[in-house]
Amino acid sequence: MKDGISMTGGLKDGEKEEEFLHSPFIRKQGNIYKPNNKDMDNDSMNEKTMDDIHTKEIDLVNRDPRRINDDVVKVDFEDIIAEPAGTYSFDGVWKASFTTFTVTKYWVYRLLTALVGIPLALIWGIFFAILSFLHIWAVVPCVKSYLIEIHCVSRVYSICVHTFCDPLFEAMGKCLSSIRISATKEV
């Protein structure tokens, strides 16, 4: 039990039903299939398990934890349809329009995700698997190979510069170091 509420959403022993009605059960950790309740720590749950990314817990409440869609798809009725002062439709039409827009957007999104969501998840999974494979097995080795080879080239270039250019520029510097320029301003 945590904060007066058991894991099933019920009441603690000795709590009144009235208090529960005014403080509804709100899940702090989103996944209901693997609760993160420290009070449920018993002998069977004390076994150490290795974290497996394939059985990673998903949050069923907050489905955009990194906020990648904050600026993209927050489209409400007020963002699309607005009536300026002085040109109002009937109140019933306005309410019906709001309800129609909201319900249609909700159910069409649900229908599209039910029909196309799983195939697109499969396609994106394949795409990112191929991308990861290419990055791990092709891109990084090529970059490392290039860096190793360019390191050899840079050493040869450095030796050439120090051998041929340094003495030349030192000699030119010594020859030209005795030149003095003076500027006078005539008024």
Short mmCIF file of C-alpha atoms in Angstrom, two decimals:
data_model
loop_
_atom_site.label_atom_id
_atom_site.label_comp_id
_atom_site.label_asym_id
_atom_site.label_seq_id
_atom_site.Cartn_x
_atom_site.Cartn_y
_atom_site.Cartn_z
CA MET A 1 0.00 0.00 0.00
CA LYS A 2 1.17 3.48 -0.79
CA ASP A 3 -0.33 6.85 0.15
CA GLY A 4 -3.44 5.21 1.59
CA ILE A 5 -4.31 3.35 -1.60
CA SER A 6 -3.58 -0.28 -2.35
CA MET A 7 -2.19 -1.42 -5.70
CA THR A 8 -5.66 -2.39 -6.88
CA GLY A 9 -6.94 1.11 -6.25
CA GLY A 10 -8.85 0.17 -3.11
CA LEU A 11 -8.77 1.69 0.36
CA LYS A 12 -6.46 1.01 3.25
CA ASP A 13 -7.90 -0.65 6.30
CA GLY A 14 -9.71 1.90 8.44
CA GLU A 15 -10.19 4.52 5.72
CA LYS A 16 -13.63 5.85 4.93
CA GLU A 17 -15.22 5.49 1.50
CA GLU A 18 -16.05 9.23 1.45
CA GLU A 19 -12.38 10.23 1.54
CA PHE A 20 -11.66 7.99 -1.43
CA LEU A 21 -14.39 9.62 -3.50
CA HIS A 22 -12.74 13.01 -3.10
CA SER A 23 -9.22 11.72 -3.80
CA PRO A 24 -9.42 9.41 -6.83
CA PHE A 25 -6.74 6.84 -7.51
CA ILE A 26 -4.07 8.32 -9.76
CA ARG A 27 -1.27 6.07 -10.85
CA LYS A 28 2.13 7.75 -10.36
CA GLN A 29 4.00 5.17 -12.42
CA GLY A 30 2.24 4.57 -15.72
CA ASN A 31 2.59 0.82 -16.28
CA ILE A 32 -0.11 -1.22 -14.58
CA TYR A 33 1.45 -4.53 -15.64
CA LYS A 34 4.71 -4.07 -13.72
CA PRO A 35 4.03 -1.86 -10.70
CA ASN A 36 6.97 -0.04 -9.16
CA ASN A 37 5.63 -0.22 -5.62
CA LYS A 38 8.40 -0.55 -3.03
CA ASP A 39 5.90 -1.71 -0.40
CA MET A 40 5.30 -4.90 -2.42
CA ASP A 41 8.94 -5.88 -1.86
CA ASN A 42 8.71 -9.48 -0.63
CA ASP A 43 10.95 -12.53 -0.91
CA SER A 44 9.70 -13.52 -4.37
CA MET A 45 10.40 -10.05 -5.72
CA ASN A 46 13.85 -9.71 -4.14
CA GLU A 47 15.50 -11.81 -6.84
CA LYS A 48 17.95 -9.83 -8.92
CA THR A 49 16.97 -9.73 -12.56
CA MET A 50 18.96 -8.43 -15.46
CA ASP A 51 17.48 -5.48 -17.30
CA ASP A 52 16.39 -6.54 -20.75
CA ILE A 53 15.57 -3.81 -23.24
CA HIS A 54 13.10 -6.10 -25.00
CA THR A 55 10.91 -6.32 -21.88
CA LYS A 56 11.29 -2.65 -21.01
CA GLU A 57 8.38 -1.16 -19.13
CA ILE A 58 6.20 1.17 -21.15
CA ASP A 59 4.31 4.06 -19.69
CA LEU A 60 0.64 3.78 -20.57
CA VAL A 61 -0.20 7.20 -19.11
CA ASN A 62 2.54 9.46 -20.48
CA ARG A 63 3.08 8.20 -24.02
CA ASP A 64 5.37 11.07 -25.09
CA PRO A 65 7.88 11.31 -22.21
CA ARG A 66 10.51 13.12 -24.29
CA ARG A 67 7.96 15.61 -25.65
CA ILE A 68 8.87 15.02 -29.31
CA ASN A 69 5.37 15.90 -30.53
CA ASP A 70 4.67 18.97 -28.40
CA ASP A 71 4.87 21.47 -31.22
CA VAL A 72 3.45 19.26 -33.96
CA VAL A 73 0.09 17.67 -33.33
CA LYS A 74 -1.59 19.65 -30.56
CA VAL A 75 -4.57 20.65 -32.65
CA ASP A 76 -7.79 21.50 -30.87
CA PHE A 77 -11.05 22.94 -32.12
CA GLU A 78 -10.06 26.44 -30.97
CA ASP A 79 -6.82 26.22 -32.98
CA ILE A 80 -8.69 25.50 -36.22
CA ILE A 81 -12.09 27.19 -36.05
CA ALA A 82 -12.67 30.58 -34.47
CA GLU A 83 -15.45 33.12 -34.85
CA PRO A 84 -14.50 36.77 -34.46
CA ALA A 85 -16.63 39.11 -32.38
CA GLY A 86 -19.78 40.13 -34.23
CA THR A 87 -20.00 37.03 -36.43
CA TYR A 88 -21.27 34.28 -34.16
CA SER A 89 -23.23 31.27 -35.31
CA PHE A 90 -26.07 29.82 -33.26
CA ASP A 91 -24.92 28.42 -29.92
CA GLY A 92 -26.28 24.99 -30.82
CA VAL A 93 -24.35 24.98 -34.11
CA TRP A 94 -21.16 26.02 -32.31
CA LYS A 95 -21.55 23.26 -29.70
CA ALA A 96 -22.40 20.65 -32.35
CA SER A 97 -19.41 21.73 -34.46
CA PHE A 98 -17.12 21.42 -31.45
CA THR A 99 -18.46 17.97 -30.58
CA THR A 100 -18.32 16.77 -34.19
CA PHE A 101 -14.74 17.99 -34.68
CA THR A 102 -13.49 16.53 -31.40
CA VAL A 103 -15.19 13.14 -31.69
CA THR A 104 -14.29 12.75 -35.37
CA LYS A 105 -10.63 13.59 -34.72
CA TYR A 106 -10.55 11.16 -31.78
CA TRP A 107 -12.14 8.18 -33.55
CA VAL A 108 -10.47 8.64 -36.95
CA TYR A 109 -7.08 8.74 -35.19
CA ARG A 110 -7.99 5.60 -33.24
CA LEU A 111 -9.20 3.83 -36.40
CA LEU A 112 -6.08 4.78 -38.37
CA THR A 113 -3.77 3.64 -35.58
CA ALA A 114 -5.67 0.35 -35.33
CA LEU A 115 -5.43 -0.26 -39.08
CA VAL A 116 -2.02 1.22 -39.93
CA GLY A 117 -0.17 1.52 -36.60
CA ILE A 118 1.12 -2.05 -36.31
CA PRO A 119 2.30 -2.31 -39.97
CA LEU A 120 4.02 1.08 -39.68
CA ALA A 121 5.63 0.03 -36.38
CA LEU A 122 6.93 -3.06 -38.20
CA ILE A 123 8.27 -0.95 -41.08
CA TRP A 124 9.92 1.57 -38.74
CA GLY A 125 11.38 -1.25 -36.64
CA ILE A 126 12.92 -2.79 -39.77
CA PHE A 127 14.17 0.62 -40.94
CA PHE A 128 15.88 1.47 -37.65
CA ALA A 129 17.28 -2.05 -37.37
CA ILE A 130 18.87 -1.64 -40.83
CA LEU A 131 20.08 1.85 -39.89
CA SER A 132 21.63 0.55 -36.66
CA PHE A 133 23.19 -2.38 -38.51
CA LEU A 134 24.74 -0.10 -41.14
CA HIS A 135 25.99 2.34 -38.52
CA ILE A 136 27.55 -0.38 -36.37
CA TRP A 137 28.95 -2.60 -39.13
CA ALA A 138 29.72 -0.12 -41.93
CA VAL A 139 29.86 3.56 -40.95
CA VAL A 140 31.85 3.36 -37.71
CA PRO A 141 34.47 0.95 -39.12
CA CYS A 142 34.87 3.17 -42.22
CA VAL A 143 35.30 6.28 -40.07
CA LYS A 144 37.79 4.51 -37.79
CA SER A 145 39.71 3.24 -40.82
CA TYR A 146 39.75 6.73 -42.30
CA LEU A 147 41.00 8.21 -39.00
CA ILE A 148 43.79 5.63 -38.78
CA GLU A 149 44.85 6.24 -42.37
CA ILE A 150 44.60 10.03 -42.10
CA HIS A 151 46.75 9.86 -38.96
CA CYS A 152 49.54 8.28 -41.03
CA VAL A 153 49.08 10.92 -43.74
CA SER A 154 49.14 13.69 -41.16
CA ARG A 155 52.44 12.42 -39.76
CA VAL A 156 54.02 12.39 -43.24
CA TYR A 157 52.61 15.88 -43.93
CA SER A 158 53.92 17.14 -40.58
CA ILE A 159 57.40 15.76 -41.31
CA CYS A 160 57.37 17.44 -44.76
CA VAL A 161 56.28 20.78 -43.31
CA HIS A 162 58.90 20.68 -40.56
CA THR A 163 61.61 19.57 -42.99
CA PHE A 164 61.00 21.94 -45.89
CA CYS A 165 58.78 24.81 -44.81
CA ASP A 166 60.06 25.59 -41.30
CA PRO A 167 63.65 26.41 -42.39
CA LEU A 168 62.37 28.46 -45.33
CA PHE A 169 60.01 30.54 -43.22
CA GLU A 170 62.60 30.95 -40.45
CA ALA A 171 65.12 32.26 -43.00
CA MET A 172 62.53 34.63 -44.52
CA GLY A 173 61.62 35.83 -41.05
CA LYS A 174 65.24 36.59 -40.16
CA CYS A 175 65.79 38.40 -43.46
CA LEU A 176 62.69 40.51 -43.12
CA SER A 177 62.99 41.13 -39.37
CA SER A 178 65.33 44.11 -39.85
CA ILE A 179 62.77 46.05 -41.89
CA ARG A 180 61.34 48.95 -39.95
CA ILE A 181 58.41 51.07 -41.08
CA SER A 182 57.80 54.47 -39.69
CA ALA A 183 54.77 56.54 -40.44
CA THR A 184 54.67 60.30 -40.08
CA LYS A 185 51.62 62.43 -40.18
CA GLU A 186 51.94 65.80 -41.85
CA VAL A 187 49.59 68.52 -40.92
#
